[in-house]
Amino acid sequence: MSINYFSRRFFPAIVIGLIFLAVLASNISHAATVTLAGLAYSGDSKSIATRFPYTKRLELAQATGGSSLNKQLAQMMAKAKPANFELQQLALSELKGQDQTIVLALVITGETVSAERFGNIAKLLTQVRAQAMFFDFKSMTVLRTYPFSFSHLDVIDHYPSKNEMNERFQTVFYGDQGKAGILARFADAVSSATIPTNVPRFIQVTDVNIGAEAHPVLSKLVKNANGEEETLVADLFAESLSSKTGIPVLPFSKGYAIGNVMSMRIADGDVYNLKLPEPDYAISLSVPRFKKIKSGEAASGASYIFGAYSHVTIKEPVSGRTYMDADFKNGEVKLVPASQDTIDDSPAYYDALKGLFTKLSGNLAGTPSDWLKSATAASDISQQIKTTQELLKSCK
Amino acid sequence: MAETASAKGQATVKYNTSLFSSKVSAEDKSKALLQAQLKAVDKYYAEAGDSQSENLDVIRDKIKADPDRYLLETAILSEEDRPDMKQYSVTVRVTLNVSQLRNAVKSKSAVANSSSGEKSKLTFIFVSRQTDSAQSFDDKVYKGIEVKEQSKGTRNSGQYRASVETGGSTTRKATKKTYTIFPSNYLKSVFNGVFASAGFKVVDAAYLEPYSKGLLKIKSVESDFNSGNDLQPQTERNVAMGLQNAQVPYIAYGTLDVRLSDTDPATGLFRVSVAATGKVLDARESIPVTVAEVGPIQSAGLGPTEEEAQTNALKNAADKVAKELLSQMTGAGIR
């Protein structure tokens, strides 16, 4: 077999192979590089200690122990292999003058630790809300955010001590009973996050309206009533939508930004003011009420259906085109043992609202469920889901 | 890095169907897209103010002819085809190349299209100041009582009537303010940059003083702004005659009032706001004419120290005033 015969026989295959390798190489060399900035806190830098006392206490305790939260995050992310970009760890000061300037931060946006006594039991709620935030270091503009949270509710037979509260708070960051904590959830969000290759479209929860009947329930779930209920609902929806569909959702502007400027401080000390892009698609949520119905009773206890109601609107504000405009309801059944003489309804209502947003997001992610038919009276809901799905695809 | 801005626009076109297709054609879609892009540019200029809108009129054809040069990105936010109404709508968000648009305006301006010999000289004096003392005056109150007596008989008789009228007036006097004027030489580069890049021959006022035959004095301007918001008539006349002596036709002048610092609620950093005013005088004739006037324009600056916040606020305000004045001058065809 001559060399010429070999060349003629395999030439096309060699050419195709070389083209394939060239394309592969160009894809690898063009994969975006993202710089990890570390842990950050949203909002006014001077009030961080009062707004995030437990996270700051945890940060201090870990740093005193020789491994700060930031260091732990860096070590964890050094092993992470995000699917859609390269992750590097550099001091942000080194980015000045560089072409590649996408920065990633774990931004803590809210924490709630509350203990409440009910008769001879106590309820301890610990919650942290956070975001995996990508921003452009050159223009200081938020590119995309993936919200997530961790909540833990304990019912214990005594009022918790400060130490118990701190210990329980640790589990929010490190996970508990196989449930991933904030650090692992951040890694998980980053692993599948995407960097916009085309012109990005932005979606945001822009309005939250809480009805007078729903207000007392939600106010029990947040520490202060200063607009926090609205932020809680907005975050809950954004987290469900983002985690189910994989799309980034801009942070709720009323909760985190003033004049569309979101301030944050990296744990190492630098303060950055990031511009939030104007949303292209606006989500309006209203939570008019919650409802509790007894569904069964036996000697061992009673079962209740805790119902949450919400109206969801998604529209493009310039043309006024509406993609979704429907009422939804969701019920969660809870058993209350006869031995329990006091009942705190708010966690059950919270689960019902979270369930509503999660199930709706599941349908928007392309997983149809029977729940949808019973959850809304909108006759064109299938069409609404379909058009919203197309819209969400464009936001990826 | 090019300065950019975002704007949204929407357009609807009516289309004709053919025998072979009842849907909107690619050509009609492109037409609608271009219209929506131009609407977005219109919106950007409309929000920037009247003088900026005049500038858009000058360059609209340029944008139409080569949209990609001025629009960095276009995101289609929604599109809707209504075959029943033969109507297609599209909504877009565009990223404007503001630097490129500004260059286009400049290239069309009278000054840019003048030869070097025709380009005008321009000088400027802007005073940065902060309230030093504010003397407020109590209201002056005058009260009067008038007793009117009407009687046909004596005071004790049944025909006697007396009435009392009270009244008066209150005079209020405006608070008298004096200012501390502080050096802000670094602002010269801002004004210089804006006017010189537009094509004017910018002359430093300090160099101009000797050529004005002693009439244009920076100290006199500062002294007037030390206790008021405008130049005294005598100072203004002297400035105008001084410019004529030095053969410099235009002067831009104004004030930048620095407010006390506070804490920015979003960042916790120092925040200083500045209110700026500006005016351009055409001093070629014996009676000077105001050809551009802006303000007060509010601007703010943030910084880790009060001084840094103040510098940032002054720079922002100076930049805004200079650009707005220039925009009006461009609109007025000043070369």
XYZ file of C-alpha atoms in Angstrom:
731
model
C 0.000 0.000 0.000
C 1.605 3.213 -1.130
C 1.660 6.432 0.841
C -0.340 8.058 -1.947
C -3.079 5.429 -1.653
C -3.123 5.951 2.139
C -3.403 9.726 1.704
C -6.213 9.424 -0.827
C -8.068 6.823 1.224
C -7.924 8.618 4.546
C -7.538 12.258 3.486
C -11.214 13.202 4.003
C -11.245 11.588 7.449
C -8.020 13.370 8.428
C -9.405 16.727 7.272
C -12.656 16.202 9.209
C -10.658 15.120 12.251
C -8.425 18.188 12.053
C -11.450 20.492 11.690
C -13.067 18.799 14.691
C -9.890 19.258 16.752
C -9.606 22.889 15.658
C -13.232 23.582 16.633
C -12.701 21.792 19.953
C -9.517 23.776 20.603
C -11.191 27.052 19.728
C -14.109 26.241 22.041
C -11.730 25.458 24.866
C -9.643 28.555 24.320
C -12.785 30.722 24.134
C -14.440 29.340 27.259
C -15.089 32.378 29.460
C -12.954 32.776 32.547
C -14.652 33.891 35.727
C -12.847 35.192 38.800
C -14.093 34.159 42.221
C -14.378 37.169 44.531
C -15.548 35.180 47.548
C -18.171 35.832 50.182
C -19.987 39.182 50.087
C -22.809 40.960 51.883
C -25.477 42.984 50.123
C -26.534 46.494 51.084
C -25.189 49.275 53.244
C -21.712 48.238 54.344
C -21.902 50.069 57.670
C -24.935 48.130 58.857
C -23.667 44.671 57.871
C -22.890 43.750 61.482
C -26.448 44.544 62.571
C -28.148 42.987 59.551
C -26.084 39.781 59.466
C -25.065 39.202 63.107
C -25.110 35.398 62.922
C -23.188 35.145 59.646
C -20.616 37.648 60.945
C -20.310 35.659 64.192
C -19.817 32.448 62.203
C -17.269 34.187 59.980
C -15.336 35.388 63.038
C -15.453 31.982 64.741
C -14.169 30.231 61.619
C -11.434 32.829 61.065
C -10.332 32.474 64.686
C -10.197 28.729 64.142
C -7.737 29.308 61.303
C -9.983 28.812 58.294
C -12.195 31.740 57.360
C -15.450 31.187 55.478
C -13.841 32.870 52.493
C -10.921 30.433 52.612
C -13.281 27.471 52.908
C -15.239 28.764 49.951
C -12.044 29.171 47.919
C -10.920 25.636 48.784
C -14.299 24.191 47.867
C -14.474 26.079 44.584
C -10.902 25.115 43.665
C -12.235 21.567 43.238
C -15.401 22.700 41.436
C -15.615 22.246 37.710
C -18.296 24.573 36.343
C -19.758 23.241 33.116
C -19.809 26.492 31.181
C -16.716 28.499 32.160
C -13.275 28.357 33.750
C -13.090 29.510 37.349
C -9.938 31.280 38.540
C -9.014 32.725 41.901
C -7.292 36.113 41.783
C -7.328 39.266 43.860
C -9.804 41.649 42.216
C -7.131 44.367 42.093
C -5.321 42.187 39.541
C -8.271 42.412 37.176
C -7.718 46.093 36.446
C -6.693 46.511 32.832
C -7.561 42.920 31.915
C -9.969 42.017 29.137
C -11.642 39.191 31.004
C -13.505 40.720 33.892
C -16.438 38.551 34.916
C -16.499 38.179 38.677
C -18.474 35.707 40.775
C -19.469 36.239 44.396
C -21.516 34.401 46.987
C -23.697 37.287 48.126
C -25.579 36.882 51.381
C -28.778 38.872 51.035
C -30.678 38.020 54.204
C -30.589 36.046 57.424
C -33.341 35.272 59.876
C -32.918 33.655 63.262
C -35.990 33.741 65.440
C -37.111 31.813 68.470
C -40.691 31.836 69.660
C -42.312 30.134 72.604
C -45.611 28.260 72.135
C -46.941 26.900 75.393
C -44.407 24.346 76.530
C -42.570 24.144 73.206
C -40.380 26.582 71.260
C -39.945 27.138 67.558
C -36.494 28.011 66.224
C -36.345 29.303 62.658
C -32.976 29.783 60.961
C -32.771 30.941 57.388
C -30.178 32.426 55.039
C -30.960 33.820 51.599
C -28.116 34.149 49.120
C -27.199 34.512 45.462
C -24.496 33.318 43.120
C -23.879 36.654 41.463
C -21.916 37.252 38.268
C -20.939 40.831 37.521
C -18.791 42.677 35.019
C -15.875 44.221 36.872
C -15.252 46.802 34.120
C -18.736 48.276 33.917
C -19.703 47.226 37.467
C -22.963 45.807 36.137
C -24.766 42.735 37.397
C -24.790 40.132 34.622
C -26.850 37.445 36.265
C -27.824 36.109 39.657
C -28.938 32.655 40.749
C -30.828 32.914 44.040
C -30.983 30.135 46.635
C -31.683 29.773 50.332
C -31.578 27.406 53.250
C -34.273 27.287 55.938
C -34.393 25.208 59.026
C -37.276 24.968 61.436
C -36.879 23.198 64.770
C -39.561 22.571 67.305
C -37.912 21.923 70.667
C -39.137 21.421 74.212
C -37.372 24.463 75.624
C -36.448 27.980 74.625
C -33.092 27.718 72.772
C -29.947 29.159 74.326
C -27.632 31.466 72.360
C -25.206 28.585 71.855
C -27.942 26.378 70.467
C -28.931 29.173 68.064
C -25.340 29.581 66.882
C -24.924 25.819 66.436
C -28.164 25.574 64.478
C -27.046 28.527 62.328
C -23.835 26.675 61.428
C -25.871 23.930 59.808
C -27.413 26.504 57.488
C -23.977 27.041 55.964
C -22.642 23.487 56.159
C -25.820 21.465 55.675
C -27.707 19.083 57.877
C -28.896 15.472 57.632
C -27.884 15.125 54.009
C -29.395 18.482 53.079
C -26.849 20.725 51.316
C -26.027 23.992 53.095
C -25.448 27.439 51.642
C -21.815 26.722 50.610
C -22.721 23.523 48.757
C -25.775 25.160 47.194
C -23.560 27.941 45.895
C -21.228 25.360 44.302
C -24.240 23.596 42.837
C -25.664 26.829 41.331
C -22.234 27.697 39.894
C -21.730 24.252 38.377
C -24.633 24.711 35.949
C -24.620 28.518 35.669
C -24.135 30.031 32.245
C -22.400 33.178 31.071
C -24.341 35.102 28.443
C -22.910 34.583 24.972
C -25.586 36.584 23.177
C -27.320 39.749 24.322
C -28.859 38.753 27.643
C -32.504 39.314 28.537
C -33.252 40.138 32.146
C -36.186 38.986 34.246
C -36.973 40.247 37.721
C -39.665 40.168 40.359
C -40.570 43.855 40.327
C -43.706 44.035 42.469
C -44.998 42.117 45.427
C -48.352 42.881 46.957
C -49.288 41.216 50.211
C -52.926 41.282 51.243
C -54.051 42.311 54.703
C -55.062 38.716 55.508
C -51.696 37.303 54.463
C -49.606 39.920 56.188
C -49.731 38.506 59.767
C -48.661 35.048 58.535
C -45.643 36.292 56.586
C -44.549 38.780 59.204
C -44.041 35.848 61.579
C -41.461 34.434 59.183
C -39.220 37.492 59.021
C -37.423 39.415 61.707
C -38.581 42.915 60.969
C -41.658 44.062 59.155
C -39.902 46.761 57.166
C -40.679 45.459 53.687
C -39.024 42.125 54.489
C -42.205 40.148 53.790
C -42.207 41.375 50.181
C -38.540 40.449 49.810
C -39.230 37.004 51.288
C -42.004 36.317 48.749
C -39.933 37.708 45.842
C -36.919 35.592 46.840
C -39.052 32.500 47.272
C -40.462 32.831 43.755
C -37.111 33.788 42.175
C -35.376 30.846 43.831
C -38.039 28.355 42.685
C -38.032 29.689 39.140
C -34.249 29.802 38.893
C -33.616 26.380 40.391
C -36.291 24.650 38.290
C -35.684 26.347 34.944
C -31.988 27.245 35.283
C -32.544 30.880 34.336
C -30.913 33.741 36.237
C -33.296 36.130 37.967
C -32.279 39.673 38.888
C -32.563 40.438 42.601
C -35.785 42.073 43.815
C -34.859 45.726 43.541
C -36.913 46.952 46.489
C -35.120 44.556 48.765
C -31.528 44.997 47.695
C -31.030 48.071 45.571
C -31.615 51.768 45.894
C -31.918 53.601 42.594
C -31.002 50.360 40.813
C -27.578 50.398 42.436
C -26.843 47.328 44.493
C -24.147 47.738 47.048
C -22.116 44.837 48.384
C -19.036 44.338 50.436
C -16.639 41.491 49.799
C -15.702 39.754 53.052
C -12.132 41.001 52.641
C -13.326 44.598 52.901
C -13.799 46.228 49.490
C -17.161 47.870 48.788
C -18.618 47.736 45.274
C -21.634 49.498 43.864
C -23.137 47.412 41.123
C -25.630 48.660 38.589
C -28.690 46.481 38.195
C -29.897 46.352 34.606
C -33.478 47.345 33.987
C -35.564 44.173 33.674
C -36.866 43.254 30.239
C -39.607 41.125 31.740
C -41.367 41.991 34.970
C -42.908 39.500 37.375
C -45.635 40.802 39.676
C -46.762 38.672 42.578
C -49.622 39.084 44.952
C -50.373 36.956 47.958
C -53.893 37.903 49.034
C -54.504 35.353 51.776
C -53.840 31.982 53.358
C -56.522 29.506 54.398
C -56.694 26.578 56.805
C -59.314 23.823 56.502
C -59.698 20.789 58.761
C -59.679 17.765 56.471
C -59.909 14.905 58.918
C -59.928 13.976 62.565
C -59.034 10.847 64.492
C -58.142 9.965 68.057
C -54.453 10.387 67.248
C -54.917 13.916 65.951
C -56.317 16.081 63.174
C -55.243 16.819 59.654
C -55.438 20.246 58.117
C -55.029 21.622 54.621
C -52.975 24.798 54.692
C -53.724 26.779 51.559
C -51.708 29.542 49.903
C -53.096 31.803 47.171
C -51.137 33.873 44.687
C -51.680 35.840 41.518
C -48.727 35.738 39.118
C -48.257 38.155 36.236
C -45.319 38.095 33.818
C -45.191 40.810 31.201
C -42.942 42.800 28.910
C -43.532 46.370 30.074
C -42.826 48.341 26.842
C -45.237 46.499 24.555
C -47.456 45.499 27.465
C -47.468 41.931 26.162
C -48.578 39.608 28.922
C -47.187 36.086 29.085
C -48.817 34.949 32.301
C -51.718 36.389 34.241
C -53.438 33.884 36.480
C -54.528 33.033 40.017
C -53.028 29.943 41.616
C -53.645 28.053 44.836
C -51.829 25.276 46.588
C -52.659 23.187 49.634
C -50.330 21.229 51.880
C -51.697 18.672 54.339
C -50.264 18.690 57.856
C -51.075 16.301 60.668
C -51.328 17.746 64.125
C -51.008 15.121 66.868
C -53.615 15.259 69.603
C -50.798 15.599 72.132
C -49.739 18.923 70.640
C -51.721 21.576 72.411
C -50.312 24.603 70.587
C -50.017 25.046 66.853
C -47.927 27.554 64.949
C -49.467 27.788 61.486
C -46.926 30.043 59.795
C -44.392 27.325 58.768
C -47.206 25.295 57.198
C -48.419 28.344 55.265
C -44.823 29.008 54.202
C -44.573 25.448 52.877
C -47.855 25.919 51.012
C -46.617 29.115 49.324
C -43.237 27.594 48.551
C -45.019 24.538 47.147
C -47.159 26.774 44.944
C -44.116 28.543 43.463
C -42.123 25.309 43.114
C -44.931 23.437 41.367
C -45.631 26.353 39.022
C -41.903 26.628 38.248
C -41.801 22.881 37.587
C -44.495 23.312 34.944
C -42.610 26.251 33.465
C -39.500 24.068 33.351
C -41.358 21.617 31.127
C -42.522 19.080 33.710
C -46.325 19.110 33.405
C -48.244 18.103 36.514
C -51.859 17.387 37.361
C -51.563 20.005 40.056
C -51.809 22.797 37.463
C -55.397 21.973 36.458
C -56.633 22.067 40.025
C -54.479 25.075 40.962
C -55.939 27.613 38.575
C -59.216 28.493 36.947
C -57.525 30.150 33.960
C -58.899 28.342 30.897
C -55.888 29.197 28.728
C -53.274 28.150 31.284
C -51.616 25.654 28.898
C -51.097 28.440 26.357
C -49.806 30.791 29.105
C -47.316 28.150 30.252
C -46.169 27.582 26.671
C -45.567 31.248 25.853
C -43.830 31.810 29.200
C -41.579 28.811 28.537
C -40.477 30.399 25.247
C -39.838 33.658 27.050
C -37.764 31.952 29.759
C -35.669 30.180 27.126
C -34.605 33.573 25.774
C -33.413 34.589 29.259
C -30.986 31.656 29.642
C -13.971 51.942 26.873
C -16.879 53.364 24.910
C -19.629 54.971 26.957
C -22.843 53.014 26.506
C -26.484 53.324 27.491
C -29.578 51.158 27.182
C -32.917 52.154 25.708
C -36.050 50.349 24.610
C -38.281 50.960 21.641
C -41.300 49.425 19.959
C -42.628 49.589 16.402
C -45.578 48.167 14.516
C -45.765 47.838 10.744
C -48.696 46.992 8.493
C -47.815 44.568 5.737
C -49.294 43.253 2.511
C -49.693 39.565 1.871
C -49.024 37.844 -1.430
C -50.584 34.923 -3.252
C -47.889 32.653 -1.921
C -47.726 33.785 1.679
C -50.092 35.284 4.211
C -47.323 35.856 6.738
C -45.091 38.822 7.407
C -42.054 38.907 5.102
C -38.445 39.112 6.252
C -38.255 42.549 4.634
C -41.199 43.877 6.682
C -39.640 42.391 9.809
C -36.367 44.224 9.113
C -38.295 47.435 8.522
C -40.079 47.069 11.871
C -36.814 46.236 13.621
C -35.106 49.373 12.300
C -38.093 51.493 13.317
C -38.032 50.011 16.817
C -34.276 50.651 17.074
C -34.769 54.282 16.035
C -37.620 54.661 18.533
C -35.237 53.450 21.246
C -32.677 56.078 20.186
C -35.469 58.711 20.174
C -36.433 57.690 23.687
C -32.853 57.942 24.905
C -32.522 61.478 23.543
C -35.991 62.525 24.736
C -35.104 61.477 28.259
C -31.799 63.374 28.034
C -33.573 66.718 27.500
C -34.572 69.192 24.808
C -31.108 70.275 23.691
C -30.054 66.648 23.242
C -33.176 65.989 21.132
C -32.127 68.798 18.812
C -28.811 67.019 18.401
C -30.614 63.833 17.411
C -32.343 65.645 14.558
C -28.895 66.473 13.208
C -27.693 62.856 13.129
C -30.881 60.827 12.598
C -30.044 60.101 8.949
C -26.582 58.924 9.915
C -28.052 56.395 12.356
C -30.588 55.210 9.778
C -27.874 54.693 7.208
C -25.557 52.728 9.499
C -27.345 51.556 12.657
C -24.661 48.995 13.544
C -22.161 51.796 14.029
C -24.240 53.419 16.775
C -26.081 50.430 18.225
C -23.759 47.895 19.793
C -26.383 45.298 20.616
C -30.050 44.707 19.929
C -32.131 42.295 21.964
C -35.591 41.471 20.654
C -37.798 41.436 23.727
C -41.078 40.543 22.092
C -42.496 40.182 18.619
C -46.052 39.549 17.583
C -47.450 38.794 14.162
C -51.187 39.405 13.736
C -52.053 37.981 10.257
C -55.723 38.833 10.865
C -54.797 42.523 11.040
C -51.756 42.187 8.752
C -49.736 43.774 11.492
C -46.317 42.938 12.937
C -44.980 44.428 16.204
C -41.512 44.187 17.660
C -40.017 45.504 20.923
C -36.262 45.841 21.332
C -33.645 46.866 23.862
C -30.608 48.439 22.256
C -27.213 49.227 23.687
C -26.249 52.635 22.367
C -22.655 53.551 21.655
C -22.962 56.964 23.306
C -19.364 57.935 22.502
C -19.986 57.243 18.808
C -23.287 59.194 18.861
C -21.566 62.137 20.533
C -18.832 62.064 17.893
C -21.488 62.068 15.181
C -23.148 65.135 16.729
C -19.789 66.871 17.013
C -18.891 66.077 13.417
C -22.155 67.680 12.299
C -21.791 70.745 14.524
C -20.965 74.143 13.082
C -17.699 74.333 14.984
C -16.513 70.938 13.763
C -17.273 71.853 10.185
C -15.334 75.094 10.397
C -11.765 75.428 9.278
C -9.141 75.973 11.954
C -9.093 79.717 11.249
C -12.895 79.962 11.656
C -13.047 78.121 14.981
C -13.901 80.379 17.901
C -11.906 80.951 21.008
C -13.682 80.260 24.269
C -12.712 80.750 27.876
C -14.412 79.748 31.088
C -14.572 80.639 34.778
C -16.410 78.243 37.058
C -16.428 78.811 40.792
C -16.770 75.971 43.306
C -18.197 77.176 46.574
C -19.849 76.079 49.791
C -22.197 78.029 52.065
C -20.047 79.680 54.722
C -22.697 81.652 56.604
C -26.391 82.129 56.229
C -27.839 85.170 57.974
C -31.590 84.894 58.289
C -33.708 87.827 59.347
C -36.717 87.852 61.656
C -39.945 88.999 60.078
C -40.659 92.691 60.609
C -44.233 93.042 61.786
C -46.156 96.311 61.743
C -49.442 96.419 63.646
C -51.898 99.248 63.578
C -55.114 99.964 65.448
C -57.568 102.462 64.081
C -60.532 103.642 66.090
C -63.364 105.135 64.122
C -65.967 107.120 65.932
C -69.317 108.044 64.483
C -71.735 110.095 66.506
C -74.473 112.492 66.049
C -74.476 113.413 69.705
C -72.044 112.993 72.592
C -70.152 109.836 73.666
C -72.791 109.187 76.303
C -75.729 109.684 74.002
C -77.529 106.814 72.270
C -76.370 107.980 68.825
C -72.675 107.267 69.445
C -70.828 104.348 67.615
C -67.162 103.403 67.755
C -65.377 100.667 65.777
C -61.831 99.381 66.048
C -59.924 98.111 63.022
C -56.696 96.267 63.499
C -54.235 95.435 60.732
C -50.653 95.748 59.666
C -48.085 94.106 57.521
C -45.214 91.650 57.765
C -42.005 92.204 55.890
C -39.764 89.216 55.209
C -36.191 89.565 54.162
C -34.348 86.859 52.263
C -31.566 84.971 53.999
C -28.211 86.495 53.222
C -25.658 83.854 52.311
C -21.927 84.105 51.956
C -19.818 81.350 50.462
C -16.368 79.958 50.889
C -14.770 79.646 47.485
C -12.269 76.891 47.158
C -9.772 76.104 44.444
C -10.860 73.470 41.973
C -8.198 73.644 39.316
C -8.715 69.974 38.520
C -12.108 70.912 37.072
C -10.308 72.852 34.346
C -9.449 69.579 32.645
C -13.151 68.626 32.589
C -14.284 71.894 30.938
C -11.217 72.001 28.722
C -11.828 68.419 27.593
C -15.489 68.939 26.696
C -15.108 72.259 24.829
C -11.767 71.522 23.160
C -12.861 68.104 21.900
C -15.913 69.793 20.315
C -13.567 71.990 18.279
C -13.374 75.260 20.235
C -10.024 76.886 20.880
C -10.081 76.940 24.671
C -8.088 79.702 26.351
C -7.253 79.597 30.044
C -8.878 82.643 31.702
C -5.705 83.276 33.723
C -3.701 83.746 30.499
C -6.425 85.998 29.125
C -6.371 88.557 31.932
C -3.416 90.623 30.645
C -4.864 90.775 27.115
C -8.212 92.070 28.413
C -6.578 95.355 29.372
C -7.315 94.698 33.008
C -11.073 94.283 32.559
C -11.526 90.514 32.849
C -10.513 89.645 36.389
C -11.043 86.183 37.818
C -10.960 87.696 41.324
C -13.893 90.024 40.481
C -15.964 87.100 39.210
C -15.138 85.072 42.324
C -15.954 88.062 44.519
C -19.423 88.397 42.932
C -20.077 84.703 43.389
C -18.906 84.979 46.985
C -22.238 86.496 47.965
C -24.608 85.976 45.065
C -25.735 83.725 42.267
C -24.896 85.968 39.322
C -22.378 88.533 38.207
C -22.902 92.190 39.082
C -23.846 94.240 35.970
C -20.544 96.131 36.166
C -18.536 92.891 36.342
C -20.470 91.451 33.412
C -19.837 94.597 31.344
C -16.138 94.472 32.220
C -15.944 90.781 31.321
C -17.597 91.445 27.953
C -15.321 94.378 27.135
C -12.285 92.448 28.355
C -13.169 89.590 25.996
C -13.532 92.043 23.112
C -10.118 93.474 23.928
C -8.626 89.983 23.974
C -10.613 89.003 20.859
C -12.187 85.980 22.530
C -15.882 85.855 21.596
C -17.253 83.356 24.119
C -17.054 82.828 27.849
C -18.700 80.054 29.841
C -19.141 80.773 33.546
C -21.101 79.532 36.477
C -21.133 78.122 39.981
C -20.875 74.693 41.530
C -22.498 74.727 44.972
C -21.272 71.956 47.226
C -23.760 70.739 49.829
C -22.855 69.215 53.185
C -21.991 65.536 53.076
C -24.206 62.779 54.406
C -24.096 59.013 54.458
C -25.270 57.185 51.359
C -28.029 54.790 52.502
C -27.080 52.143 49.924
C -23.332 51.986 50.464
C -22.572 53.617 53.776
C -20.015 55.787 51.939
C -19.790 59.581 52.168
C -22.156 61.243 49.724
C -21.851 64.848 48.579
C -24.279 66.576 46.239
C -23.532 69.562 44.039
C -25.958 71.998 42.374
C -24.386 73.537 39.276
C -25.390 76.383 36.980
C -23.721 77.671 33.829
C -24.082 80.278 31.126
C -22.316 81.074 27.858
C -22.040 84.724 26.805
C -21.444 85.864 23.256
C -19.358 89.019 23.770
C -18.766 89.945 20.140
C -21.286 92.786 20.191
C -21.237 95.733 22.570
C -24.226 94.254 24.409
C -23.349 90.637 25.286
C -25.941 87.975 24.553
C -26.562 84.780 26.512
C -26.383 81.915 24.008
C -26.670 78.967 26.385
C -27.837 78.602 29.957
C -28.305 75.565 32.173
C -29.099 74.701 35.720
C -29.332 74.145 38.413
C -28.169 70.621 37.595
C -28.014 68.265 40.552
C -25.194 65.793 40.785
C -23.783 63.552 43.498
C -20.544 61.785 44.282
C -19.623 58.931 46.601
C -16.325 58.213 48.269
C -14.672 56.582 51.267
C -13.680 60.064 52.523
C -15.626 63.309 52.399
C -12.952 64.910 50.237
C -13.080 62.105 47.676
C -16.888 62.222 47.550
C -16.714 66.002 47.036
C -14.184 65.703 44.211
C -16.297 63.043 42.492
C -19.458 65.146 42.858
C -17.749 68.268 41.457
C -16.319 66.343 38.510
C -19.747 64.818 37.707
C -21.444 68.221 37.959
C -18.788 69.970 35.847
C -19.057 67.303 33.180
C -22.865 67.560 33.060
C -22.880 71.371 32.898
C -20.199 71.501 30.191
C -21.932 68.875 28.051
C -25.349 70.534 28.387
C -23.919 73.952 27.494
C -22.097 72.458 24.522
C -25.255 70.698 23.417
C -27.166 74.016 23.384
C -24.293 75.716 21.542
C -24.301 72.944 18.927
C -28.062 73.361 18.533
C -27.602 77.125 18.070
C -24.989 76.533 15.356
C -22.169 78.299 17.225
C -18.803 77.697 15.637
